[in-house]
XYZ file of C-alpha atoms in Angstrom:
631
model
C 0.000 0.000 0.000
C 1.807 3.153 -0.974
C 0.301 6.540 1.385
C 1.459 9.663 1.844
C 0.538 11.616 5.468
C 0.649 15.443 4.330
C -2.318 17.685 3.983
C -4.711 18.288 1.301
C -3.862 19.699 -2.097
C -6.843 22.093 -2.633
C -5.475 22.373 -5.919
C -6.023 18.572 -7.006
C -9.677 17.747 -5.603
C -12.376 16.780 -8.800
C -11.969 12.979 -9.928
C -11.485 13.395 -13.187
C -7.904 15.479 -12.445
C -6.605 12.885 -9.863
C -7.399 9.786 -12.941
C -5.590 12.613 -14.912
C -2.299 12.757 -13.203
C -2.346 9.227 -12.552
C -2.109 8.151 -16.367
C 0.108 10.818 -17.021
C 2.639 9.507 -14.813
C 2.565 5.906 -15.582
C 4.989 4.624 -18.425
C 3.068 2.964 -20.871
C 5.323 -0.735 -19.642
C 2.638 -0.586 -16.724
C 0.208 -2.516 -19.261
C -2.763 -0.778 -16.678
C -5.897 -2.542 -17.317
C -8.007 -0.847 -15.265
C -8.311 1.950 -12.680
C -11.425 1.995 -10.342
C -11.979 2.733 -6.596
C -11.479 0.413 -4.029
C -13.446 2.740 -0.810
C -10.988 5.054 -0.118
C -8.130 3.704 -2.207
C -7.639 3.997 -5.925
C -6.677 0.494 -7.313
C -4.541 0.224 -10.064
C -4.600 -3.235 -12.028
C -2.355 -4.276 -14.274
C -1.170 -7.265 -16.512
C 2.602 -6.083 -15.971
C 3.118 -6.285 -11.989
C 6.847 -7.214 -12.248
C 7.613 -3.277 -14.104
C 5.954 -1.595 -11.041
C 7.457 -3.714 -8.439
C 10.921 -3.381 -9.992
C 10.086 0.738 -10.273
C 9.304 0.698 -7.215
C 9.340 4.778 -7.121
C 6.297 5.539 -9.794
C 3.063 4.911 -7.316
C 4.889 6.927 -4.460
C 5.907 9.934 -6.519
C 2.050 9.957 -7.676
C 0.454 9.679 -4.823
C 3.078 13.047 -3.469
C 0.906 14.654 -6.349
C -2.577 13.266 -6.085
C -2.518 13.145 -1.466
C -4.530 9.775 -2.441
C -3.899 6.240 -1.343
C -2.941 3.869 -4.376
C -2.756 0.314 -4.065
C -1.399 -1.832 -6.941
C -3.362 -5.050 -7.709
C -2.888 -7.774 -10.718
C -5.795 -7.990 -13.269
C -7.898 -11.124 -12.997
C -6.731 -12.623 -15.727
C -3.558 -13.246 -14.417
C -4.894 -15.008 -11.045
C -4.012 -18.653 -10.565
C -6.691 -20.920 -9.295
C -6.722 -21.296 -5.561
C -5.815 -24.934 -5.544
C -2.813 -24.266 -7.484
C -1.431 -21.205 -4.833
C -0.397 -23.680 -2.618
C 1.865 -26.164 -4.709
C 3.881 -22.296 -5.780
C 4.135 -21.315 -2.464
C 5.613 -24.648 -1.489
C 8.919 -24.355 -3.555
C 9.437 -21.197 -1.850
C 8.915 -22.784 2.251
C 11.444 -25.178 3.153
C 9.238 -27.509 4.706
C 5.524 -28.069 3.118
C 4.364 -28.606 7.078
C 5.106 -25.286 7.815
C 2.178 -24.089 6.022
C -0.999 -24.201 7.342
C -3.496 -22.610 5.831
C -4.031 -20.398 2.687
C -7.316 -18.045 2.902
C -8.535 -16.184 0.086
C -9.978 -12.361 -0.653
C -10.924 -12.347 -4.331
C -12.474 -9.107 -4.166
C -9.404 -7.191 -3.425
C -6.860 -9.930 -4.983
C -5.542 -11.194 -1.515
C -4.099 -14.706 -0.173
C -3.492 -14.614 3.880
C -0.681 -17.853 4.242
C -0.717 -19.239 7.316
C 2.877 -20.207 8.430
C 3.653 -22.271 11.455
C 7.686 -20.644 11.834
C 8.826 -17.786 10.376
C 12.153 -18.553 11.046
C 12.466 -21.108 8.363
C 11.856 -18.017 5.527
C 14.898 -15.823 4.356
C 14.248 -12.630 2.767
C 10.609 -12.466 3.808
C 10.044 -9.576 1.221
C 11.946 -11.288 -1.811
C 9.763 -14.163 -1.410
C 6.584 -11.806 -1.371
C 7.685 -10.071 -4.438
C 8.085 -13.713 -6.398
C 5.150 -15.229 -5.129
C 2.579 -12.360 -6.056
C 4.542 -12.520 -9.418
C 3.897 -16.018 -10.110
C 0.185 -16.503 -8.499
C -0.947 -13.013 -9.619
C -2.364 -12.503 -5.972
C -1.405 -10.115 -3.389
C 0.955 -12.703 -0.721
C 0.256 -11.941 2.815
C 2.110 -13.995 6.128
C 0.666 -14.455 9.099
C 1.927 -16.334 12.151
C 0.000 -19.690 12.814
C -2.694 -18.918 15.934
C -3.565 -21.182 18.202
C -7.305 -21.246 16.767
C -8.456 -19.690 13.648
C -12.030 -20.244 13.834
C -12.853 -16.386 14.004
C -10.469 -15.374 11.315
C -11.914 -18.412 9.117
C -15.960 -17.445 9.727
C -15.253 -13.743 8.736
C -13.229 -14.741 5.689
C -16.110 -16.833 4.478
C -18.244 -14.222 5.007
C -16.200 -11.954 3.030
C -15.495 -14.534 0.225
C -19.611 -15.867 -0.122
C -20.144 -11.976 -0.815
C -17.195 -11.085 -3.605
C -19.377 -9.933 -5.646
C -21.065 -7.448 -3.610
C -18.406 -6.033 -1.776
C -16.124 -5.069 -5.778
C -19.335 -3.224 -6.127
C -19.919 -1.975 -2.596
C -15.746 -0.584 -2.857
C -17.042 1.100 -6.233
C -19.938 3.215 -4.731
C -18.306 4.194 -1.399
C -14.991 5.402 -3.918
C -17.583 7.419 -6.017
C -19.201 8.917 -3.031
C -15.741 10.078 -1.569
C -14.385 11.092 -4.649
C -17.069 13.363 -5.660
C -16.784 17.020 -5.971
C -17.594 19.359 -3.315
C -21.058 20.801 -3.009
C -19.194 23.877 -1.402
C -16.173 25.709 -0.569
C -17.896 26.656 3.175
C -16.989 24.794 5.956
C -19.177 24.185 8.997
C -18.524 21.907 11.914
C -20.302 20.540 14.886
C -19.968 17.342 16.505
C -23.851 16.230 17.982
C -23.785 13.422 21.065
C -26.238 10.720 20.905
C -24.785 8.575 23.455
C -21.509 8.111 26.181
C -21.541 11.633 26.869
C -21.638 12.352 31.065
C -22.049 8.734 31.354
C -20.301 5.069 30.196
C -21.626 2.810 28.289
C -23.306 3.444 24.136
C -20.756 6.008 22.946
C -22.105 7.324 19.285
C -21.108 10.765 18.202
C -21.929 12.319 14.715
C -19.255 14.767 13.300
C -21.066 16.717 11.083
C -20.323 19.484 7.995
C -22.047 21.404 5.573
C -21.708 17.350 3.468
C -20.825 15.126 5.524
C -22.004 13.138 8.262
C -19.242 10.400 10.159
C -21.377 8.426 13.308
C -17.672 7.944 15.467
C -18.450 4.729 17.308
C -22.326 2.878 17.986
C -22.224 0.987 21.272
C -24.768 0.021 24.389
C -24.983 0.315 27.821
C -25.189 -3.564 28.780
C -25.618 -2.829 32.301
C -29.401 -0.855 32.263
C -32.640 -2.372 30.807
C -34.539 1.260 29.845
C -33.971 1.889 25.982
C -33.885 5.555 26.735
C -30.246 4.735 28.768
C -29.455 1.570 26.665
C -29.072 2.643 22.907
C -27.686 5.703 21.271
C -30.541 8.790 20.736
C -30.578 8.500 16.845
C -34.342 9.529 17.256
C -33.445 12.915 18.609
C -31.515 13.992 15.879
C -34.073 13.116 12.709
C -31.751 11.726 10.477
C -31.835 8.748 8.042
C -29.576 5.807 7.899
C -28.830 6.676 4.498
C -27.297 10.207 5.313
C -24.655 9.070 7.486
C -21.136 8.678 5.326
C -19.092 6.509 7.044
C -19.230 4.335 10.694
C -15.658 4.526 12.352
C -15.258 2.688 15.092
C -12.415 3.166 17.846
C -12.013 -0.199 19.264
C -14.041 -3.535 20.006
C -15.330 -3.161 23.082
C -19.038 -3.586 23.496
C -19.887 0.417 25.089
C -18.332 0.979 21.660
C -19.749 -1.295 19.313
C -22.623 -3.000 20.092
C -25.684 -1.200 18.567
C -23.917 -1.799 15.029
C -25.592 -4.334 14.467
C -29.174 -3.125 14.515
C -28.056 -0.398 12.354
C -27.716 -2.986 9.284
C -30.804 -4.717 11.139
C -32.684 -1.455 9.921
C -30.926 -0.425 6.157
C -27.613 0.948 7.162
C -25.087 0.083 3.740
C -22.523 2.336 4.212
C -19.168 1.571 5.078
C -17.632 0.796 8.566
C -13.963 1.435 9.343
C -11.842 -0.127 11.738
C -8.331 -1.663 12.151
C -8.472 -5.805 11.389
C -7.974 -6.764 15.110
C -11.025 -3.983 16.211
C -13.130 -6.318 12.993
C -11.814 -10.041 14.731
C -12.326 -8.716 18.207
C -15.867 -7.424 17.882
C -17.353 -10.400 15.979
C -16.250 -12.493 18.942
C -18.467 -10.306 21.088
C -21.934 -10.013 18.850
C -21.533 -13.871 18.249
C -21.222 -14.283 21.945
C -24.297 -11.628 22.787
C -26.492 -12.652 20.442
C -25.390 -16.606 21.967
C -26.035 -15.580 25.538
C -28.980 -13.337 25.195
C -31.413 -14.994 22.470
C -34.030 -12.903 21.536
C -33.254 -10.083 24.144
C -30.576 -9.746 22.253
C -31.479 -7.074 19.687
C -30.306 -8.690 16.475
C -29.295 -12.081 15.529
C -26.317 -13.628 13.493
C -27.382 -12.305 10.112
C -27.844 -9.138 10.914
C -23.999 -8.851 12.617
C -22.718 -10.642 9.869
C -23.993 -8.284 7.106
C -21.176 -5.611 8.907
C -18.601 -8.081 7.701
C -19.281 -7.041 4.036
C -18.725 -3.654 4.409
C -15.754 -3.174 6.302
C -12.739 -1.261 4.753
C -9.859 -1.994 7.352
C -7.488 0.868 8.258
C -3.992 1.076 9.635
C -1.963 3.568 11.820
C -0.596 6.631 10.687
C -2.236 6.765 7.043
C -4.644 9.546 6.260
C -7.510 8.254 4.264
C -10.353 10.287 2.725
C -13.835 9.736 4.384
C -15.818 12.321 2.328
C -14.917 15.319 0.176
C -14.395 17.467 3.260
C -12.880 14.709 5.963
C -9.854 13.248 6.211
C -9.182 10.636 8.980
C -5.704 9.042 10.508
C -6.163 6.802 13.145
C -3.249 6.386 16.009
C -2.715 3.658 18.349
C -4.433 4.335 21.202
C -2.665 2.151 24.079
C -6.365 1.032 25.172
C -6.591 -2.496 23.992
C -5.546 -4.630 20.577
C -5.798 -2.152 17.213
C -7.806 0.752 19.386
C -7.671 3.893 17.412
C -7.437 7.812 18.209
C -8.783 9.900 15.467
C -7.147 12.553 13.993
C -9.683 14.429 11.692
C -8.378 17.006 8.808
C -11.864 18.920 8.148
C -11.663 20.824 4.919
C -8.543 22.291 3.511
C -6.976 22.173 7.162
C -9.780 24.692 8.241
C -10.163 22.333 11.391
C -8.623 19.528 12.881
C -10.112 17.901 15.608
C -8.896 14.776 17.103
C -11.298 11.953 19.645
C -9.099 10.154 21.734
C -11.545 6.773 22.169
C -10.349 5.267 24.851
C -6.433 5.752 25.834
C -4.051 4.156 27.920
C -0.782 6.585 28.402
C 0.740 5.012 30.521
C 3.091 1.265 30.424
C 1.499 -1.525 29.212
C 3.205 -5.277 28.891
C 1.640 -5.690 25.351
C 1.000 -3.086 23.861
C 2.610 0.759 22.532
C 2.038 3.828 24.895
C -1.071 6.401 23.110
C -0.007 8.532 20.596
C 0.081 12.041 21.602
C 1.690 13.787 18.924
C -0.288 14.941 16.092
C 0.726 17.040 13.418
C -2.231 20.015 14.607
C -5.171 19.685 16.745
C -7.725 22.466 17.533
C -10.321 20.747 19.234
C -9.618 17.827 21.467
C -12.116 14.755 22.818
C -11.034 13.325 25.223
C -12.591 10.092 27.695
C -12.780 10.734 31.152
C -13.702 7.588 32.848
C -10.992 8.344 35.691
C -11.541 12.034 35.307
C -12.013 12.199 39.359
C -9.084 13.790 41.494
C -9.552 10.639 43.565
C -8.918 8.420 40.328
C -4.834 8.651 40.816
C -3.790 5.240 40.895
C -0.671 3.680 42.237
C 2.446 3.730 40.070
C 3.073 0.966 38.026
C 5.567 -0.082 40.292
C 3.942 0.184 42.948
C 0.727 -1.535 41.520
C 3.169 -4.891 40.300
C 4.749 -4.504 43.953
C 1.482 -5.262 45.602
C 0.107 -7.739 42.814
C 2.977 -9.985 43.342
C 2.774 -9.855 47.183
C -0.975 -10.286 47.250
C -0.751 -12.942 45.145
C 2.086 -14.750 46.650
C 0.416 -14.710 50.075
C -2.821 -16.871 48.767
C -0.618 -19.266 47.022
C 1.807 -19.669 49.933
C -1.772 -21.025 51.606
C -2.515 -23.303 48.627
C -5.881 -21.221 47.867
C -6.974 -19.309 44.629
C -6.800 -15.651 43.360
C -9.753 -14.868 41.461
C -9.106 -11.785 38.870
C -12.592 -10.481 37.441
C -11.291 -8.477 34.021
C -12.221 -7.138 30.913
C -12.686 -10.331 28.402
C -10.663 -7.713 25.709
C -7.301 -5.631 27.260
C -6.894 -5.934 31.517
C -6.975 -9.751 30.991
C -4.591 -9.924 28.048
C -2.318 -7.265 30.839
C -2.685 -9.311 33.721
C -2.185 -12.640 31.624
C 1.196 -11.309 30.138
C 2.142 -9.610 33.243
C 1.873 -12.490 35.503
C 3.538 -15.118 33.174
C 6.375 -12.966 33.370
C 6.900 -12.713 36.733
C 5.951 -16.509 37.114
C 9.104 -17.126 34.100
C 11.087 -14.589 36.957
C 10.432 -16.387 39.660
C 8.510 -12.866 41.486
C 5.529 -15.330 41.589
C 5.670 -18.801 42.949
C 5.187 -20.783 40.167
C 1.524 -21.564 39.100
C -1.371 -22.032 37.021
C -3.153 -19.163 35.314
C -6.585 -20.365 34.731
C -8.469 -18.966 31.386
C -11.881 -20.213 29.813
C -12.277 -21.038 26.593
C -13.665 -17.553 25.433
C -10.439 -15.728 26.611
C -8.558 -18.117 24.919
C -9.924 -17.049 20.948
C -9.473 -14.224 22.109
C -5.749 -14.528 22.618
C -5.419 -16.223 19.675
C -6.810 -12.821 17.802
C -3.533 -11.149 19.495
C -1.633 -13.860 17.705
C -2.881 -13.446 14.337
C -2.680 -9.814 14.640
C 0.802 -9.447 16.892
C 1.982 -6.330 14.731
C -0.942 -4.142 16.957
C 1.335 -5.602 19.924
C 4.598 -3.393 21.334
C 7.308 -4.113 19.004
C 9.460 -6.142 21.337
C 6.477 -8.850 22.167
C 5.592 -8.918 18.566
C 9.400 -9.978 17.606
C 9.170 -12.330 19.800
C 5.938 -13.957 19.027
C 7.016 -13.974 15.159
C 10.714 -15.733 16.196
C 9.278 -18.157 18.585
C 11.391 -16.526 21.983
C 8.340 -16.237 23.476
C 4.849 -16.702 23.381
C 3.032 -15.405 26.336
C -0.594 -16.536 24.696
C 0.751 -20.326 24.302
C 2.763 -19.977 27.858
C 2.692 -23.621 30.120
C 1.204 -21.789 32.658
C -2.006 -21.025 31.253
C -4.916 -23.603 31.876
C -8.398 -23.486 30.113
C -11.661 -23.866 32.489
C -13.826 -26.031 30.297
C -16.559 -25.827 33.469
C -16.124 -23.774 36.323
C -18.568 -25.583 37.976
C -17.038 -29.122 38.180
C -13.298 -28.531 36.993
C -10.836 -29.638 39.410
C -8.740 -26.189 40.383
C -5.704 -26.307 42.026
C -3.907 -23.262 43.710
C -3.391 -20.554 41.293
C -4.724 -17.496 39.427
C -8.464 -17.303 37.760
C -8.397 -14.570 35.617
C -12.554 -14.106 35.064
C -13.403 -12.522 31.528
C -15.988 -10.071 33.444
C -14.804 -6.925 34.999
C -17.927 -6.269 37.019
C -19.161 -9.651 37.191
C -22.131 -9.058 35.301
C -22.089 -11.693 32.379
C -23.644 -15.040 33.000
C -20.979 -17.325 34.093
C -19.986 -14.790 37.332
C -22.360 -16.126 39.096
C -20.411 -19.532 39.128
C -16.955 -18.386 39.626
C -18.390 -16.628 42.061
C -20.194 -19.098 43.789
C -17.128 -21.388 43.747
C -14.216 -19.198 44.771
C -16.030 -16.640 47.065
C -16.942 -18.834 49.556
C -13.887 -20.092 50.783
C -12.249 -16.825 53.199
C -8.778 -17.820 52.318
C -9.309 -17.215 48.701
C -9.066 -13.557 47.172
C -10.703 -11.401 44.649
C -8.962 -8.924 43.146
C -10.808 -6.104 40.963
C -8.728 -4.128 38.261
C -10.938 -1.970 36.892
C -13.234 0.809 39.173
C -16.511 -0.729 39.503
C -19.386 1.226 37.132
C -23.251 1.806 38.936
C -25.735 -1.024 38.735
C -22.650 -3.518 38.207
C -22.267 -6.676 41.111
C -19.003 -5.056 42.002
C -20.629 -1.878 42.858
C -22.769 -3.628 45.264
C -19.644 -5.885 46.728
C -17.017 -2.394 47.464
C -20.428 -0.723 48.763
C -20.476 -3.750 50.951
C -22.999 -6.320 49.922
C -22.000 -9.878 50.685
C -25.384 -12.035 50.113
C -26.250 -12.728 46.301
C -28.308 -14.887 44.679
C -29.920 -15.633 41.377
C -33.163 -17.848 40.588
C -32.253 -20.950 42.362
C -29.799 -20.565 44.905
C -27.857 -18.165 47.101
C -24.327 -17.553 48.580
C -22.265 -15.366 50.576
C -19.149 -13.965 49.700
C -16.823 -14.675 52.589
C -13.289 -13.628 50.839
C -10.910 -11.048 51.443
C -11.339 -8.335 48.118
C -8.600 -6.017 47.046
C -8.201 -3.545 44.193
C -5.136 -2.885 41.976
C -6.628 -0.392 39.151
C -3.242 0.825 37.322
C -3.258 -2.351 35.941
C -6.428 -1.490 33.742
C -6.602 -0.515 30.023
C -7.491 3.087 31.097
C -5.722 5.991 32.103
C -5.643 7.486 35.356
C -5.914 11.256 36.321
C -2.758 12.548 36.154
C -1.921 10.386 32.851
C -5.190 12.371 31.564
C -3.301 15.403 32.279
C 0.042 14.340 31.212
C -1.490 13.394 28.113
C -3.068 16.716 27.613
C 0.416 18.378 28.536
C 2.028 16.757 26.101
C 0.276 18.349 22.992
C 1.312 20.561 21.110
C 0.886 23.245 19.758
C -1.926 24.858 22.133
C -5.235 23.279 21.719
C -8.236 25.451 21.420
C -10.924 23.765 22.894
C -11.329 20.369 25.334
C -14.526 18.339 25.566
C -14.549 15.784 27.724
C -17.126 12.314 27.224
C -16.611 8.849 28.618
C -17.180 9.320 32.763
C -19.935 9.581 34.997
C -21.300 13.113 35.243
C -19.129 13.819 38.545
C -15.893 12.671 36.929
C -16.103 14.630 33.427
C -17.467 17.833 35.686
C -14.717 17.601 37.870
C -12.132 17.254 34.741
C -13.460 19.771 32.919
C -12.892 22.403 35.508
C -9.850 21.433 36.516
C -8.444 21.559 33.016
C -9.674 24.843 32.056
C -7.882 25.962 35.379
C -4.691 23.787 35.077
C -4.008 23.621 31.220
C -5.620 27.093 30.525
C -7.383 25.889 27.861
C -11.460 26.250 27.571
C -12.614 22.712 28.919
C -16.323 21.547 28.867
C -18.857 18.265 28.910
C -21.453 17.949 26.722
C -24.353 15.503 28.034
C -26.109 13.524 25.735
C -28.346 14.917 22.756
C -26.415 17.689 22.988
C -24.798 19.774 19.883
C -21.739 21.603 19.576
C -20.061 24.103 17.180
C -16.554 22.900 15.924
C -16.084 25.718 13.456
């Protein structure tokens, strides 16, 4: 994929100028046979690959001129069969065991190879280059996961609908691509949920043409519709006038009223990084599993998503509309979470939303990205926007994990860790292998269920979203914290035989089903210990245990929770207080404006006064159904 991350050329905006350039600058050895959109990419096919690939310098210097994305594909024609792929890309792997799998795109000309070792390629990129020369598809590796059934079901999906999606890429190009209806720019940015509360963040940044929804989640922890879904009714607009869906990360309070968008019409497109795309299917598959009918939607109308996502990377500006451009940033949070960085008009605004944002250290994954080339406007989460939301040091927080946890396992009992299915538990997993493979921690088992473990295996498959150091390793088969000997899968947490260890609980305020059961079996025995890593929200069973409850029951049957129960929160996927503020510090130069969303009312109050007072800069909350002027 060739990209280029400078601003707009207002001087090179209609389509028929860009297609211009484009076949001005290509020598006439490209043999092009074709150029059409591909969403928010041009695609450029062509019977000649080997010229480009060996000029390696013609797409880049074009796309200096044009400020579009590019991306080279070979024409159909040239495409071997899918049975035959695998006998070429044998002669190039030294051993035919080492592959495998071989999945196929053949809407945008892609093979994903599945390789067990890495190590047994030399010059990885050489052997790219010959195999997409002699199979005429695009040659992707990917490290072996422990299971692929997520990655599999979604690239079935994407294959049984080939046809649609060449066609869906075609009208979402056009509808970018077009010219602009006018040279005005107005902004405004219109909350319809996640705004002076947690739980169904959905945003619409709106101009004079365009209309981006930024996220489309639920509150999973109230019943009401009126504090469950996003307010689209308040705002009087149709399905069909909203652009684009971009979505910051997986997590349910993000996602999870998607679906019943395409339930009701929706056939725009939906952008995401590839881990955000594996991540969230897990979680409608497993809500629409555990809820039935009460769930909303059902499989079909989840899956429909899956043939119109375009997936996007860090650090490349792509074109949403005429008037938007987008580059999304790692975001520290959890895997391929996103900070937006939006270029409105011809750099008349930028405004960036944060999503979710960890700045602070993380075992797995990169510190947020704070420094963008201009920002005017900043939004910014404040779930830990409190004064009383400083948490302990990182040191400080691994100093007490490791003694708490070495105290219940020098008494032979259990340390039950409720988490967040997606980022704390992939922390705390990684975390306390390592200081098991240290020796800080008595040696032990860490006990996962089987959920946590696809899960895992989607950090596999996409490692490259991981920190650079844990990703090398995972690739080069050092060390593989997801396939570590200390890990044990709960296959029933009822009647599985535990011995003393670690039970990391995919549920941070014990409010899925199977909490009741861990529960229920660890929580009655006072020598065992529950430790919570994230700050428990209202209405959640955690709420009611710090406020003191002990008794809890469901239809059948009752229990008492007789345990000791701690709290280590700097382990969590969110940032503190004062990394809030450091974050804030660190940009540059001056923002203009701060709006804070993401926190109960108290918390984004509280942070929006003290950062008007402490950065200087104008600091304010919107609530929900709320609109407010950009530019």
């Amino acid at each position: 994929m060739y990209s280029r991350s400078s601003e707009s050329n207002p001087n090179v905006q209609d389509a028929q100028s860009v297609m211009a350039t484009i076949l001005q600058n290509l020598p006439r050895e490209c043999s092009l046979t074709k150029i059409e959109y591909e969403g928010p990419r041009i695609a450029l096919h062509t019977n000649n690959p080997k010229f480009l690939l060996e000029n390696n310098k013609i797409l880049p210097n074009i796309v200096a001129q044009i400020k579009k994305r590019i991306v080279l594909r070979i024409d159909d024609s040239l495409r071997v069969e899918e049975e035959g792929v695998k006998k070429i890309v044998e002669k190039y792997i030294s051993e035919k065991s080492n592959i495998s799998d071989i999945l196929f795109d053949p809407a945008l000309g892609e093979a994903l190879i599945f390789l067990k070792k890495f190590s047994q390629i030399n010059n990885l990129d050489d052997v790219i280059n010959k195999l997409t020369l002699e199979t005429g598809w695009k040659i992707i590796f990917k490290k072996t996961p422990k299971m692929v059934s997520t990655i599999k079901s979604i690239n079935k999906l994407t294959k049984d609908s080939t046809d649609y999606r060449i066609q869906f890429f075609k009208r979402v190009g056009e509808k970018i691509f077009r010219e602009k209806m006018t040279s005005n720019i107005e902004t405004s940015l219109v909350s319809l949920g996640g705004f002076a509360e947690i739980g169904r963040s959905a945003m619409v940044l709106s101009t004079n043409e365009s209309n981006i929804l930024l996220d489309c989640g639920l509150n999973s922890y109230v019943s009401d519709p009126l504090l469950k879904f996003p307010r689209f009714d308040s705002i009087g607009m149709k399905l069909s006038d909203i652009d684009a869906v971009l979505l910051s990360h997986a997590h349910f309070d993000h996602t999870g009223f998607l679906p019943v968008l395409f339930k009701y019409g929706y056939q725009g497109p939906v952008y995401c990084t590839e881990p955000t795309a594996y991540l969230m299917y897990t979680l409608f598959k497993e809500h629409v599993k555990n809820n039935g009918k009460y769930s909303n939607y059902d499989d079909k109308d989840y899956e429909k998503i899956f043939s119109h996502l375009i997936y996007l990377n860090y650090n490349i500006v792509t074109d949403l509309t005429p008037d938007i451009k987008v580059t999304l940033y790692n975001a520290g949070h959890v895997l391929g979470s996103s900070s937006f960085h939006f270029h409105i008009g011809n750099g008349d605004h930028n405004f960036v939303y944060t999503g979710d944002i960890k700045f602070g250290k993380s075992s797995y994954l990169e510190n947020a990205v704070w420094n963008f080339p201009r920002v005017e406007t900043l939004l910014i989460e404040g779930t830990n926007g409190g004064r009383e939301d400083s948490f302990l040091t990182r040191e400080e927080a691994e100093a007490k994990l490791i003694d708490e946890v070495n105290q219940i396992l020098k008494a032979k009992k259990i340390v039950l860790m409720p988490t967040q299915l997606i980022g704390t538990s992939q922390e705390l997993i990684i975390t306390l292998d390592q200081f098991i493979r240290q020796k800080k921690i008595k040696k032990c088992k860490i006990f996962i269920d089987g959920l946590l473990s696809e899960i895992n295996s989607i950090h596999e498959f996409d490692s490259e979203f991981l920190n650079k150091d844990l990703h090398d390793s995972i690739v080069s088969d050092e060390y593989n914290p997801f396939r570590s000997k200390s890990i044990s899968i709960i296959t029933d947490i009822e009647k599985q035989e535990l011995s003393s260890g670690i039970v990391v609980c995919p549920s941070s305020m014990l409010n899925c089903s199977q909490s009741f059961e861990y529960l229920k079996r660890l929580a009655t025995d006072p020598d065992n210990l529950i430790v919570f890593t994230s700050k428990p929200n209202v209405n959640s069973i955690a709420k009611q245990m710090f406020e003191g409850k002990r008794i809890f029951s469901n239809e059948s049957e009752q229990f008492e929770v007789k345990c000791r129960v701690e709290s280590i929160y700097s382990l969590n996927s969110h940032s503190d207080f004062n990394q809030l503020n450091a974050y804030i510090s660190r940009l540059r130069p001056k923002l203009k404006k701060i709006i804070v969303n993401h926190g109960e009312r108290a918390k984004v109050q509280n942070f929006s006064s003290y950062s008007s007072k402490v950065h200087n800069v104008p600091t304010q909350y919107m609530q929900n159904q709320e609109a407010m002027r950009l530019l």
